[in-house]
Amino acid sequence: MSDAPTPEALSRAEAEFVAAEGQAQGLEELLEVRSRFFGPKGRITQLARGVRELDPADRRQAGQNVNRLKRELETRLDHRIRALEEEARQAELRKDPLDLTLPGRPPTYRGGLHPTTRAIEEMIEIFGHMGFDIATGPEVETDWYNFEALNFPPDHPARDMQDTFFVAPRQPNTRLVLRTHTSPVQVRTMLAEGAPCRIISPGRVFRCDSDATHSPSFFQIEGLWVDEGISMAHLKGVLQSFINAMFGERPARFRPSFFPFVEPGVEVDMQCVFCDGAGCRVCKRTGWLEILGAGMVHPAVLESAQIDPEKYTGFAFGLGADRVAMLAYQVDDLGHFFRSDLRVLEQFR
Ligand code: FA5
């Protein structure tokens, strides 16, 4: 049964509250008073509940009276509680003053560029000095740009050279892949700019491939120079200048190779920087590490890109940017570049 909220009962409750509040000394005692009067079974709470049991005609007035009293008393009590809490906080702050003149702690880790990013920036600069502009293309590519325009006909066995990740297309009849190389940017650039053109295109590529020197996602830099009279001699000159600028006078070798989009094609190896050519785990005991594929742009590719192969010739190359970073910074496992281990990455700051 709740207490009936008669005017007399309210006055009595108020008098009791004033006495209790007057006697309460510290924060703890005030909180106890709050619970005794306003808690779930508190004196004022019971009076408020009693309103429901009155005659309907009396409820409105009684409800207003209880609420007014509750508001008044609670405000008064909260005021004192807040003042005491603030006092306690100030006392705590005085006990342990802040010394604003202390110097800050230096950060433990300082960020830095990833070694592959640094190598790519360096390569952009080197090729920039040789007059190459930067071009870009999408990472999700159509089969046409990634393969067909590059002279890989459908079902041609050369497609198996690049273990492709396929992407489910949104529209029927479009075949999409994660680009397996940056060579599609050659076609995009020639179609957009025509001849002459001289670009490099750094970017991420994807292959279903993984070991000490192969990763499923890695970076390449494509190079393309199309103009009248461009020959294999220009290709060798540009690549040798790049190697000299990037690695000093390290030996490189040009081996004949096959890529459907160039004729003739070559692969370029650098002398292994870990064993100076003696043979080790990284170079699979050959003394050489392959860093790029290159060749003279195939006439069929020039035609796909609407460039007259009778008038223009060109060369193209595709560098493994992570491979170059491995050689430049002497990292013997490509996985170090992808594991985000701060102990490794900190060494390249
Ligand atoms: C190509 O991707 C050709 N598009 C390159 C090219 C461009 C040839 C223009 C002719 C003209 P290849 O598959 O060999 O070629 O890859 C080129 C370079 O990428 C390799 O020399 C190697 O350094 C690097 N590479 C290839 N696969 C991986 C991989 N899984 N992880 C890291 N680097 C790789």
mmCIF file of C-alpha atoms and ligand atoms in Angstrom:
data_model
loop_
_atom_site.group_PDB
_atom_site.id
_atom_site.type_symbol
_atom_site.label_atom_id
_atom_site.label_comp_id
_atom_site.label_asym_id
_atom_site.label_seq_id
_atom_site.Cartn_x
_atom_site.Cartn_y
_atom_site.Cartn_z
ATOM 1 C CA MET A 1 0.000 0.000 0.000
ATOM 2 C CA SER A 2 1.377 3.449 -0.918
ATOM 3 C CA ASP A 3 1.138 6.511 1.314
ATOM 4 C CA ALA A 4 -1.777 8.839 0.599
ATOM 5 C CA PRO A 5 -0.386 12.169 -0.673
ATOM 6 C CA THR A 6 -2.492 14.401 1.529
ATOM 7 C CA PRO A 7 -1.247 17.992 2.154
ATOM 8 C CA GLU A 8 -0.411 16.941 5.730
ATOM 9 C CA ALA A 9 1.558 13.903 4.585
ATOM 10 C CA LEU A 10 3.497 16.100 2.146
ATOM 11 C CA SER A 11 4.330 18.625 4.882
ATOM 12 C CA ARG A 12 5.495 15.823 7.161
ATOM 13 C CA ALA A 13 7.665 14.366 4.441
ATOM 14 C CA GLU A 14 9.139 17.800 3.707
ATOM 15 C CA ALA A 15 9.946 18.354 7.382
ATOM 16 C CA GLU A 16 11.603 14.931 7.603
ATOM 17 C CA PHE A 17 13.622 15.658 4.491
ATOM 18 C CA VAL A 18 14.777 19.064 5.786
ATOM 19 C CA ALA A 19 15.887 17.473 9.059
ATOM 20 C CA ALA A 20 17.696 14.595 7.340
ATOM 21 C CA GLU A 21 19.379 16.852 4.820
ATOM 22 C CA GLY A 22 20.391 19.278 7.542
ATOM 23 C CA GLN A 23 22.089 16.534 9.511
ATOM 24 C CA ALA A 24 23.833 14.896 6.555
ATOM 25 C CA GLN A 25 27.514 15.785 6.512
ATOM 26 C CA GLY A 26 29.535 14.322 3.654
ATOM 27 C CA LEU A 27 28.764 13.107 0.131
ATOM 28 C CA GLU A 28 28.012 9.587 1.303
ATOM 29 C CA GLU A 29 25.360 10.711 3.771
ATOM 30 C CA LEU A 30 23.731 12.982 1.187
ATOM 31 C CA LEU A 31 23.539 10.104 -1.270
ATOM 32 C CA GLU A 32 21.927 8.024 1.431
ATOM 33 C CA VAL A 33 19.294 10.780 1.945
ATOM 34 C CA ARG A 34 18.639 10.800 -1.791
ATOM 35 C CA SER A 35 18.017 7.093 -1.813
ATOM 36 C CA ARG A 36 15.846 7.293 1.348
ATOM 37 C CA PHE A 37 13.537 9.910 -0.207
ATOM 38 C CA PHE A 38 13.784 9.467 -3.976
ATOM 39 C CA GLY A 39 14.919 5.839 -4.435
ATOM 40 C CA PRO A 40 12.445 3.189 -5.680
ATOM 41 C CA LYS A 41 11.059 2.683 -2.154
ATOM 42 C CA GLY A 42 11.767 6.239 -1.010
ATOM 43 C CA ARG A 43 9.414 8.394 0.981
ATOM 44 C CA ILE A 44 8.546 10.824 -1.851
ATOM 45 C CA THR A 45 8.338 8.016 -4.418
ATOM 46 C CA GLN A 46 5.711 6.289 -2.274
ATOM 47 C CA LEU A 47 3.697 9.514 -2.033
ATOM 48 C CA ALA A 48 3.837 9.904 -5.819
ATOM 49 C CA ARG A 49 2.585 6.333 -6.226
ATOM 50 C CA GLY A 50 -0.266 7.079 -3.839
ATOM 51 C CA VAL A 51 -1.745 9.547 -6.368
ATOM 52 C CA ARG A 52 -3.064 6.609 -8.414
ATOM 53 C CA GLU A 53 -5.123 5.404 -5.468
ATOM 54 C CA LEU A 54 -6.994 8.721 -4.883
ATOM 55 C CA ASP A 55 -10.435 9.585 -6.210
ATOM 56 C CA PRO A 56 -10.075 10.630 -9.850
ATOM 57 C CA ALA A 57 -11.288 14.125 -8.985
ATOM 58 C CA ASP A 58 -8.410 14.674 -6.499
ATOM 59 C CA ARG A 59 -5.603 13.127 -8.529
ATOM 60 C CA ARG A 60 -4.678 16.117 -10.641
ATOM 61 C CA GLN A 61 -4.128 18.516 -7.753
ATOM 62 C CA ALA A 62 -2.366 15.916 -5.598
ATOM 63 C CA GLY A 63 -0.100 14.934 -8.531
ATOM 64 C CA GLN A 64 0.913 18.559 -9.054
ATOM 65 C CA ASN A 65 1.646 18.979 -5.334
ATOM 66 C CA VAL A 66 3.819 15.881 -5.130
ATOM 67 C CA ASN A 67 5.733 16.791 -8.276
ATOM 68 C CA ARG A 68 6.405 20.350 -7.130
ATOM 69 C CA LEU A 69 7.705 19.112 -3.786
ATOM 70 C CA LYS A 70 9.807 16.416 -5.437
ATOM 71 C CA ARG A 71 11.374 18.920 -7.861
ATOM 72 C CA GLU A 72 12.161 21.423 -5.115
ATOM 73 C CA LEU A 73 13.712 18.946 -2.707
ATOM 74 C CA GLU A 74 15.625 17.042 -5.365
ATOM 75 C CA THR A 75 17.096 20.246 -6.834
ATOM 76 C CA ARG A 76 18.251 21.337 -3.418
ATOM 77 C CA LEU A 77 19.858 17.987 -2.668
ATOM 78 C CA ASP A 78 21.526 17.682 -6.103
ATOM 79 C CA HIS A 79 22.957 21.147 -5.713
ATOM 80 C CA ARG A 80 24.744 20.124 -2.515
ATOM 81 C CA ILE A 81 25.841 16.768 -3.977
ATOM 82 C CA ARG A 82 27.358 18.447 -7.070
ATOM 83 C CA ALA A 83 29.160 21.010 -4.933
ATOM 84 C CA LEU A 84 30.690 18.255 -2.810
ATOM 85 C CA GLU A 85 31.669 16.212 -5.887
ATOM 86 C CA GLU A 86 33.384 19.253 -7.404
ATOM 87 C CA GLU A 87 35.198 19.865 -4.120
ATOM 88 C CA ALA A 88 36.432 16.255 -4.113
ATOM 89 C CA ARG A 89 37.614 16.602 -7.713
ATOM 90 C CA GLN A 90 39.513 19.797 -6.944
ATOM 91 C CA ALA A 91 41.141 18.156 -3.917
ATOM 92 C CA GLU A 92 42.222 15.216 -6.141
ATOM 93 C CA LEU A 93 43.710 17.635 -8.716
ATOM 94 C CA ARG A 94 45.594 19.539 -6.031
ATOM 95 C CA LYS A 95 47.065 16.267 -4.751
ATOM 96 C CA ASP A 96 48.640 15.465 -8.149
ATOM 97 C CA PRO A 97 49.225 18.766 -9.989
ATOM 98 C CA LEU A 98 49.906 18.712 -13.724
ATOM 99 C CA ASP A 99 53.306 20.004 -14.757
ATOM 100 C CA LEU A 100 52.551 21.716 -18.049
ATOM 101 C CA THR A 101 56.220 22.599 -18.534
ATOM 102 C CA LEU A 102 57.280 18.918 -18.959
ATOM 103 C CA PRO A 103 58.456 18.174 -22.518
ATOM 104 C CA GLY A 104 56.239 15.724 -24.522
ATOM 105 C CA ARG A 105 57.261 12.111 -25.065
ATOM 106 C CA PRO A 106 58.683 11.503 -28.556
ATOM 107 C CA PRO A 107 56.534 9.046 -30.598
ATOM 108 C CA THR A 108 57.904 5.479 -30.480
ATOM 109 C CA TYR A 109 57.191 4.772 -34.156
ATOM 110 C CA ARG A 110 57.667 7.201 -36.963
ATOM 111 C CA GLY A 111 55.865 6.400 -40.219
ATOM 112 C CA GLY A 112 57.731 6.183 -43.497
ATOM 113 C CA LEU A 113 57.189 5.269 -47.116
ATOM 114 C CA HIS A 114 56.919 1.583 -47.949
ATOM 115 C CA PRO A 115 60.081 0.335 -49.733
ATOM 116 C CA THR A 116 58.090 -0.540 -52.873
ATOM 117 C CA THR A 117 56.599 2.975 -52.912
ATOM 118 C CA ARG A 118 60.087 4.434 -52.522
ATOM 119 C CA ALA A 119 61.430 2.287 -55.345
ATOM 120 C CA ILE A 120 58.483 3.292 -57.577
ATOM 121 C CA GLU A 121 59.063 6.988 -56.815
ATOM 122 C CA GLU A 122 62.737 6.611 -57.666
ATOM 123 C CA MET A 123 61.917 4.840 -60.945
ATOM 124 C CA ILE A 124 59.339 7.500 -61.877
ATOM 125 C CA GLU A 125 62.060 10.099 -61.395
ATOM 126 C CA ILE A 126 64.628 8.212 -63.458
ATOM 127 C CA PHE A 127 62.224 7.652 -66.370
ATOM 128 C CA GLY A 128 60.909 11.199 -65.933
ATOM 129 C CA HIS A 129 64.409 12.482 -66.742
ATOM 130 C CA MET A 130 64.228 10.452 -69.962
ATOM 131 C CA GLY A 131 60.976 12.191 -70.954
ATOM 132 C CA PHE A 132 58.423 9.545 -69.907
ATOM 133 C CA ASP A 133 55.024 10.855 -68.688
ATOM 134 C CA ILE A 134 52.828 8.926 -66.229
ATOM 135 C CA ALA A 135 49.684 7.085 -67.362
ATOM 136 C CA THR A 136 47.238 5.002 -65.321
ATOM 137 C CA GLY A 137 44.577 2.349 -65.893
ATOM 138 C CA PRO A 138 42.014 0.354 -63.870
ATOM 139 C CA GLU A 139 42.931 -2.662 -61.714
ATOM 140 C CA VAL A 140 39.759 -4.510 -62.752
ATOM 141 C CA GLU A 141 40.228 -4.790 -66.491
ATOM 142 C CA THR A 142 38.267 -6.201 -69.409
ATOM 143 C CA ASP A 143 39.544 -9.315 -71.135
ATOM 144 C CA TRP A 144 39.925 -7.226 -74.284
ATOM 145 C CA TYR A 145 42.482 -4.782 -72.833
ATOM 146 C CA ASN A 146 44.278 -7.351 -70.653
ATOM 147 C CA PHE A 147 44.560 -10.025 -73.356
ATOM 148 C CA GLU A 148 42.843 -9.661 -76.690
ATOM 149 C CA ALA A 149 44.127 -6.237 -77.780
ATOM 150 C CA LEU A 150 47.573 -7.449 -76.690
ATOM 151 C CA ASN A 151 47.434 -10.218 -79.266
ATOM 152 C CA PHE A 152 46.381 -13.020 -76.911
ATOM 153 C CA PRO A 153 43.529 -14.588 -78.908
ATOM 154 C CA PRO A 154 40.840 -16.429 -76.885
ATOM 155 C CA ASP A 155 42.070 -19.856 -75.742
ATOM 156 C CA HIS A 156 45.637 -19.035 -76.774
ATOM 157 C CA PRO A 157 48.029 -21.076 -74.568
ATOM 158 C CA ALA A 158 50.050 -17.907 -73.794
ATOM 159 C CA ARG A 159 47.183 -16.855 -71.477
ATOM 160 C CA ASP A 160 48.338 -19.629 -69.133
ATOM 161 C CA MET A 161 51.644 -17.761 -68.646
ATOM 162 C CA GLN A 162 49.758 -15.391 -66.348
ATOM 163 C CA ASP A 163 47.664 -17.158 -63.719
ATOM 164 C CA THR A 164 44.571 -15.017 -63.903
ATOM 165 C CA PHE A 165 42.044 -14.074 -61.222
ATOM 166 C CA PHE A 166 38.664 -13.749 -62.927
ATOM 167 C CA VAL A 167 35.986 -11.318 -61.738
ATOM 168 C CA ALA A 168 32.247 -12.072 -61.969
ATOM 169 C CA PRO A 169 30.933 -9.438 -64.432
ATOM 170 C CA ARG A 170 27.825 -7.350 -63.693
ATOM 171 C CA GLN A 171 26.833 -7.344 -67.368
ATOM 172 C CA PRO A 172 26.593 -10.495 -69.483
ATOM 173 C CA ASN A 173 29.093 -10.754 -72.363
ATOM 174 C CA THR A 174 31.800 -8.737 -70.548
ATOM 175 C CA ARG A 175 34.727 -10.778 -69.382
ATOM 176 C CA LEU A 176 36.480 -9.118 -66.438
ATOM 177 C CA VAL A 177 39.812 -9.969 -64.804
ATOM 178 C CA LEU A 178 42.056 -8.481 -62.134
ATOM 179 C CA ARG A 179 44.720 -7.162 -64.489
ATOM 180 C CA THR A 180 47.615 -9.609 -64.641
ATOM 181 C CA HIS A 181 50.048 -6.951 -65.857
ATOM 182 C CA THR A 182 50.222 -3.210 -66.556
ATOM 183 C CA SER A 183 50.420 -3.812 -70.327
ATOM 184 C CA PRO A 184 46.693 -2.982 -70.886
ATOM 185 C CA VAL A 185 47.679 0.637 -70.135
ATOM 186 C CA GLN A 186 49.769 0.546 -73.332
ATOM 187 C CA VAL A 187 46.605 0.010 -75.383
ATOM 188 C CA ARG A 188 44.573 2.532 -73.372
ATOM 189 C CA THR A 189 47.297 5.172 -73.847
ATOM 190 C CA MET A 190 47.737 4.570 -77.574
ATOM 191 C CA LEU A 191 43.964 4.734 -78.118
ATOM 192 C CA ALA A 192 43.698 7.942 -76.071
ATOM 193 C CA GLU A 193 46.831 9.752 -77.275
ATOM 194 C CA GLY A 194 47.764 8.153 -80.589
ATOM 195 C CA ALA A 195 51.398 8.317 -81.736
ATOM 196 C CA PRO A 196 53.947 9.539 -80.813
ATOM 197 C CA CYS A 197 53.705 8.714 -77.092
ATOM 198 C CA ARG A 198 56.167 8.018 -74.302
ATOM 199 C CA ILE A 199 54.736 6.881 -70.956
ATOM 200 C CA ILE A 200 55.367 4.793 -67.905
ATOM 201 C CA SER A 201 52.507 3.351 -65.893
ATOM 202 C CA PRO A 202 53.103 2.182 -62.315
ATOM 203 C CA GLY A 203 50.362 0.099 -60.714
ATOM 204 C CA ARG A 204 49.167 -2.949 -58.851
ATOM 205 C CA VAL A 205 48.662 -6.240 -60.684
ATOM 206 C CA PHE A 206 47.381 -9.658 -59.569
ATOM 207 C CA ARG A 207 48.325 -13.264 -60.239
ATOM 208 C CA CYS A 208 47.581 -16.582 -58.610
ATOM 209 C CA ASP A 209 51.257 -17.008 -57.679
ATOM 210 C CA SER A 210 53.167 -17.189 -54.361
ATOM 211 C CA ASP A 211 56.771 -17.951 -53.229
ATOM 212 C CA ALA A 212 59.960 -16.079 -52.125
ATOM 213 C CA THR A 213 60.031 -13.967 -55.308
ATOM 214 C CA HIS A 214 56.355 -14.167 -56.397
ATOM 215 C CA SER A 215 53.342 -12.654 -54.696
ATOM 216 C CA PRO A 216 49.597 -12.776 -55.630
ATOM 217 C CA SER A 217 49.465 -8.983 -55.701
ATOM 218 C CA PHE A 218 52.496 -7.009 -56.763
ATOM 219 C CA PHE A 219 53.519 -3.852 -58.602
ATOM 220 C CA GLN A 220 54.692 -3.359 -62.149
ATOM 221 C CA ILE A 221 55.830 -0.355 -64.099
ATOM 222 C CA GLU A 222 54.940 -0.452 -67.742
ATOM 223 C CA GLY A 223 56.967 1.554 -70.229
ATOM 224 C CA LEU A 224 55.954 2.453 -73.782
ATOM 225 C CA TRP A 225 57.623 4.602 -76.396
ATOM 226 C CA VAL A 226 56.041 4.804 -79.846
ATOM 227 C CA ASP A 227 57.364 7.081 -82.553
ATOM 228 C CA GLU A 228 58.773 6.977 -86.057
ATOM 229 C CA GLY A 229 62.034 5.059 -86.237
ATOM 230 C CA ILE A 230 62.069 3.604 -82.699
ATOM 231 C CA SER A 231 64.233 0.469 -82.646
ATOM 232 C CA MET A 232 65.575 -2.235 -80.359
ATOM 233 C CA ALA A 233 68.682 -0.056 -79.871
ATOM 234 C CA HIS A 234 66.498 2.607 -78.175
ATOM 235 C CA LEU A 235 65.007 -0.083 -75.934
ATOM 236 C CA LYS A 236 68.457 -1.307 -74.864
ATOM 237 C CA GLY A 237 69.726 2.221 -74.344
ATOM 238 C CA VAL A 238 66.765 3.259 -72.166
ATOM 239 C CA LEU A 239 66.843 0.091 -70.051
ATOM 240 C CA GLN A 240 70.626 0.164 -69.599
ATOM 241 C CA SER A 241 70.430 3.841 -68.541
ATOM 242 C CA PHE A 242 67.697 2.926 -66.067
ATOM 243 C CA ILE A 243 69.750 0.064 -64.583
ATOM 244 C CA ASN A 244 72.829 2.274 -64.275
ATOM 245 C CA ALA A 245 70.830 5.028 -62.562
ATOM 246 C CA MET A 246 69.020 2.675 -60.198
ATOM 247 C CA PHE A 247 71.731 0.169 -59.271
ATOM 248 C CA GLY A 248 75.055 1.664 -60.336
ATOM 249 C CA GLU A 249 77.097 -0.329 -62.806
ATOM 250 C CA ARG A 250 75.568 -3.754 -62.139
ATOM 251 C CA PRO A 251 75.617 -6.215 -65.025
ATOM 252 C CA ALA A 252 72.344 -6.973 -66.759
ATOM 253 C CA ARG A 253 71.614 -9.446 -69.514
ATOM 254 C CA PHE A 254 69.033 -9.478 -72.287
ATOM 255 C CA ARG A 255 67.628 -12.927 -73.111
ATOM 256 C CA PRO A 256 65.306 -13.669 -76.020
ATOM 257 C CA SER A 257 61.813 -14.389 -74.753
ATOM 258 C CA PHE A 258 58.213 -14.591 -75.867
ATOM 259 C CA PHE A 259 55.304 -12.291 -75.104
ATOM 260 C CA PRO A 260 52.431 -12.251 -77.640
ATOM 261 C CA PHE A 261 52.354 -8.432 -77.702
ATOM 262 C CA VAL A 262 55.992 -7.859 -78.699
ATOM 263 C CA GLU A 263 58.208 -9.099 -81.499
ATOM 264 C CA PRO A 264 61.043 -9.651 -80.845
ATOM 265 C CA GLY A 265 60.695 -10.098 -77.075
ATOM 266 C CA VAL A 266 63.346 -10.144 -74.351
ATOM 267 C CA GLU A 267 63.640 -10.715 -70.630
ATOM 268 C CA VAL A 268 66.164 -8.683 -68.682
ATOM 269 C CA ASP A 269 67.983 -10.113 -65.672
ATOM 270 C CA MET A 270 70.098 -8.252 -63.103
ATOM 271 C CA GLN A 271 73.079 -9.848 -61.462
ATOM 272 C CA CYS A 272 71.879 -11.136 -58.078
ATOM 273 C CA VAL A 273 72.744 -8.577 -55.415
ATOM 274 C CA PHE A 274 72.662 -11.122 -52.580
ATOM 275 C CA CYS A 275 75.426 -13.377 -53.879
ATOM 276 C CA ASP A 276 77.025 -11.135 -56.554
ATOM 277 C CA GLY A 277 76.311 -13.791 -59.114
ATOM 278 C CA ALA A 278 77.698 -16.776 -57.175
ATOM 279 C CA GLY A 279 74.255 -18.419 -56.826
ATOM 280 C CA CYS A 280 71.973 -18.454 -53.783
ATOM 281 C CA ARG A 281 68.464 -19.354 -52.616
ATOM 282 C CA VAL A 282 66.937 -16.095 -53.882
ATOM 283 C CA CYS A 283 68.272 -16.394 -57.436
ATOM 284 C CA LYS A 284 67.637 -20.146 -57.425
ATOM 285 C CA ARG A 285 71.426 -20.691 -57.826
ATOM 286 C CA THR A 286 71.515 -18.959 -61.226
ATOM 287 C CA GLY A 287 73.300 -15.775 -60.137
ATOM 288 C CA TRP A 288 70.613 -13.698 -61.931
ATOM 289 C CA LEU A 289 67.242 -12.258 -61.006
ATOM 290 C CA GLU A 290 64.686 -11.478 -63.679
ATOM 291 C CA ILE A 291 63.384 -7.922 -63.325
ATOM 292 C CA LEU A 292 61.527 -7.189 -66.510
ATOM 293 C CA GLY A 293 60.055 -8.303 -69.801
ATOM 294 C CA ALA A 294 60.307 -6.113 -72.900
ATOM 295 C CA GLY A 295 60.287 -6.012 -76.684
ATOM 296 C CA MET A 296 59.232 -4.185 -79.816
ATOM 297 C CA VAL A 297 55.471 -3.540 -79.862
ATOM 298 C CA HIS A 298 53.834 -6.149 -82.118
ATOM 299 C CA PRO A 299 52.260 -4.639 -85.278
ATOM 300 C CA ALA A 300 48.961 -6.366 -84.362
ATOM 301 C CA VAL A 301 48.921 -4.416 -81.078
ATOM 302 C CA LEU A 302 49.586 -1.118 -82.861
ATOM 303 C CA GLU A 303 46.667 -1.962 -85.162
ATOM 304 C CA SER A 304 44.375 -2.772 -82.183
ATOM 305 C CA ALA A 305 45.258 0.687 -80.883
ATOM 306 C CA GLN A 306 44.580 2.292 -84.312
ATOM 307 C CA ILE A 307 48.211 3.217 -84.959
ATOM 308 C CA ASP A 308 49.683 2.665 -88.431
ATOM 309 C CA PRO A 309 52.430 0.010 -88.044
ATOM 310 C CA GLU A 310 53.893 1.019 -91.435
ATOM 311 C CA LYS A 311 54.628 4.491 -90.089
ATOM 312 C CA TYR A 312 55.297 3.950 -86.385
ATOM 313 C CA THR A 313 57.290 1.484 -84.330
ATOM 314 C CA GLY A 314 57.706 1.305 -80.587
ATOM 315 C CA PHE A 315 59.081 -0.590 -77.662
ATOM 316 C CA ALA A 316 57.467 -1.618 -74.399
ATOM 317 C CA PHE A 317 58.703 -3.030 -71.145
ATOM 318 C CA GLY A 318 57.162 -4.264 -67.900
ATOM 319 C CA LEU A 319 59.253 -4.034 -64.731
ATOM 320 C CA GLY A 320 58.505 -5.926 -61.531
ATOM 321 C CA ALA A 321 58.581 -2.982 -59.105
ATOM 322 C CA ASP A 322 58.721 -5.139 -55.960
ATOM 323 C CA ARG A 323 61.568 -7.103 -57.533
ATOM 324 C CA VAL A 324 63.442 -3.856 -58.142
ATOM 325 C CA ALA A 325 62.799 -2.794 -54.512
ATOM 326 C CA MET A 326 64.101 -6.190 -53.289
ATOM 327 C CA LEU A 327 67.290 -5.694 -55.272
ATOM 328 C CA ALA A 328 67.707 -2.029 -54.387
ATOM 329 C CA TYR A 329 67.259 -2.593 -50.632
ATOM 330 C CA GLN A 330 68.647 -6.143 -50.526
ATOM 331 C CA VAL A 331 65.562 -7.825 -49.087
ATOM 332 C CA ASP A 332 65.732 -11.567 -49.728
ATOM 333 C CA ASP A 333 62.035 -12.431 -49.340
ATOM 334 C CA LEU A 334 59.283 -10.596 -51.200
ATOM 335 C CA GLY A 335 56.877 -11.577 -48.377
ATOM 336 C CA HIS A 336 58.580 -9.015 -46.088
ATOM 337 C CA PHE A 337 56.948 -6.271 -48.164
ATOM 338 C CA PHE A 338 53.444 -7.625 -47.485
ATOM 339 C CA ARG A 339 53.532 -8.809 -43.876
ATOM 340 C CA SER A 340 53.410 -5.307 -42.333
ATOM 341 C CA ASP A 341 56.054 -6.297 -39.764
ATOM 342 C CA LEU A 342 57.217 -2.989 -38.238
ATOM 343 C CA ARG A 343 60.632 -4.452 -37.337
ATOM 344 C CA VAL A 344 61.284 -4.912 -41.066
ATOM 345 C CA LEU A 345 59.566 -1.781 -42.374
ATOM 346 C CA GLU A 346 61.242 0.478 -39.775
ATOM 347 C CA GLN A 347 64.593 -0.224 -41.407
ATOM 348 C CA PHE A 348 63.496 1.631 -44.554
ATOM 349 C CA ARG A 349 62.419 4.904 -42.927
HETATM 350 C C1 FA5 B 1 54.722 -9.266 -68.090
HETATM 351 O O1 FA5 B 1 53.909 -9.110 -67.180
HETATM 352 C C2 FA5 B 1 54.673 -8.446 -69.325
HETATM 353 N N1 FA5 B 1 53.470 -7.664 -69.359
HETATM 354 C C3 FA5 B 1 55.908 -7.560 -69.342
HETATM 355 C C4 FA5 B 1 56.145 -6.947 -70.668
HETATM 356 C C5 FA5 B 1 55.710 -5.668 -70.881
HETATM 357 C C6 FA5 B 1 56.787 -7.638 -71.657
HETATM 358 C C7 FA5 B 1 55.922 -5.053 -72.129
HETATM 359 C C8 FA5 B 1 57.015 -7.070 -72.897
HETATM 360 C C9 FA5 B 1 56.579 -5.771 -73.112
HETATM 361 P P1 FA5 B 1 56.140 -11.028 -66.796
HETATM 362 O O2 FA5 B 1 55.025 -11.984 -66.529
HETATM 363 O O3 FA5 B 1 57.449 -11.645 -67.073
HETATM 364 O O4 FA5 B 1 55.796 -10.079 -67.994
HETATM 365 O O5 FA5 B 1 56.269 -10.035 -65.546
HETATM 366 C C10 FA5 B 1 57.139 -8.912 -65.605
HETATM 367 C C11 FA5 B 1 57.922 -8.769 -64.287
HETATM 368 O O6 FA5 B 1 57.013 -8.766 -63.182
HETATM 369 C C12 FA5 B 1 58.816 -9.964 -64.029
HETATM 370 O O7 FA5 B 1 60.045 -9.761 -64.654
HETATM 371 C C13 FA5 B 1 58.959 -9.930 -62.534
HETATM 372 O O8 FA5 B 1 59.947 -9.006 -62.145
HETATM 373 C C14 FA5 B 1 57.637 -9.392 -62.080
HETATM 374 N N2 FA5 B 1 56.729 -10.464 -61.602
HETATM 375 C C15 FA5 B 1 56.071 -11.385 -62.332
HETATM 376 N N3 FA5 B 1 55.323 -12.172 -61.550
HETATM 377 C C16 FA5 B 1 55.506 -11.728 -60.289
HETATM 378 C C17 FA5 B 1 54.968 -12.089 -59.007
HETATM 379 N N4 FA5 B 1 54.072 -13.059 -58.861
HETATM 380 N N5 FA5 B 1 55.406 -11.410 -57.910
HETATM 381 C C18 FA5 B 1 56.281 -10.392 -58.026
HETATM 382 N N6 FA5 B 1 56.804 -9.977 -59.190
HETATM 383 C C19 FA5 B 1 56.418 -10.631 -60.310
#
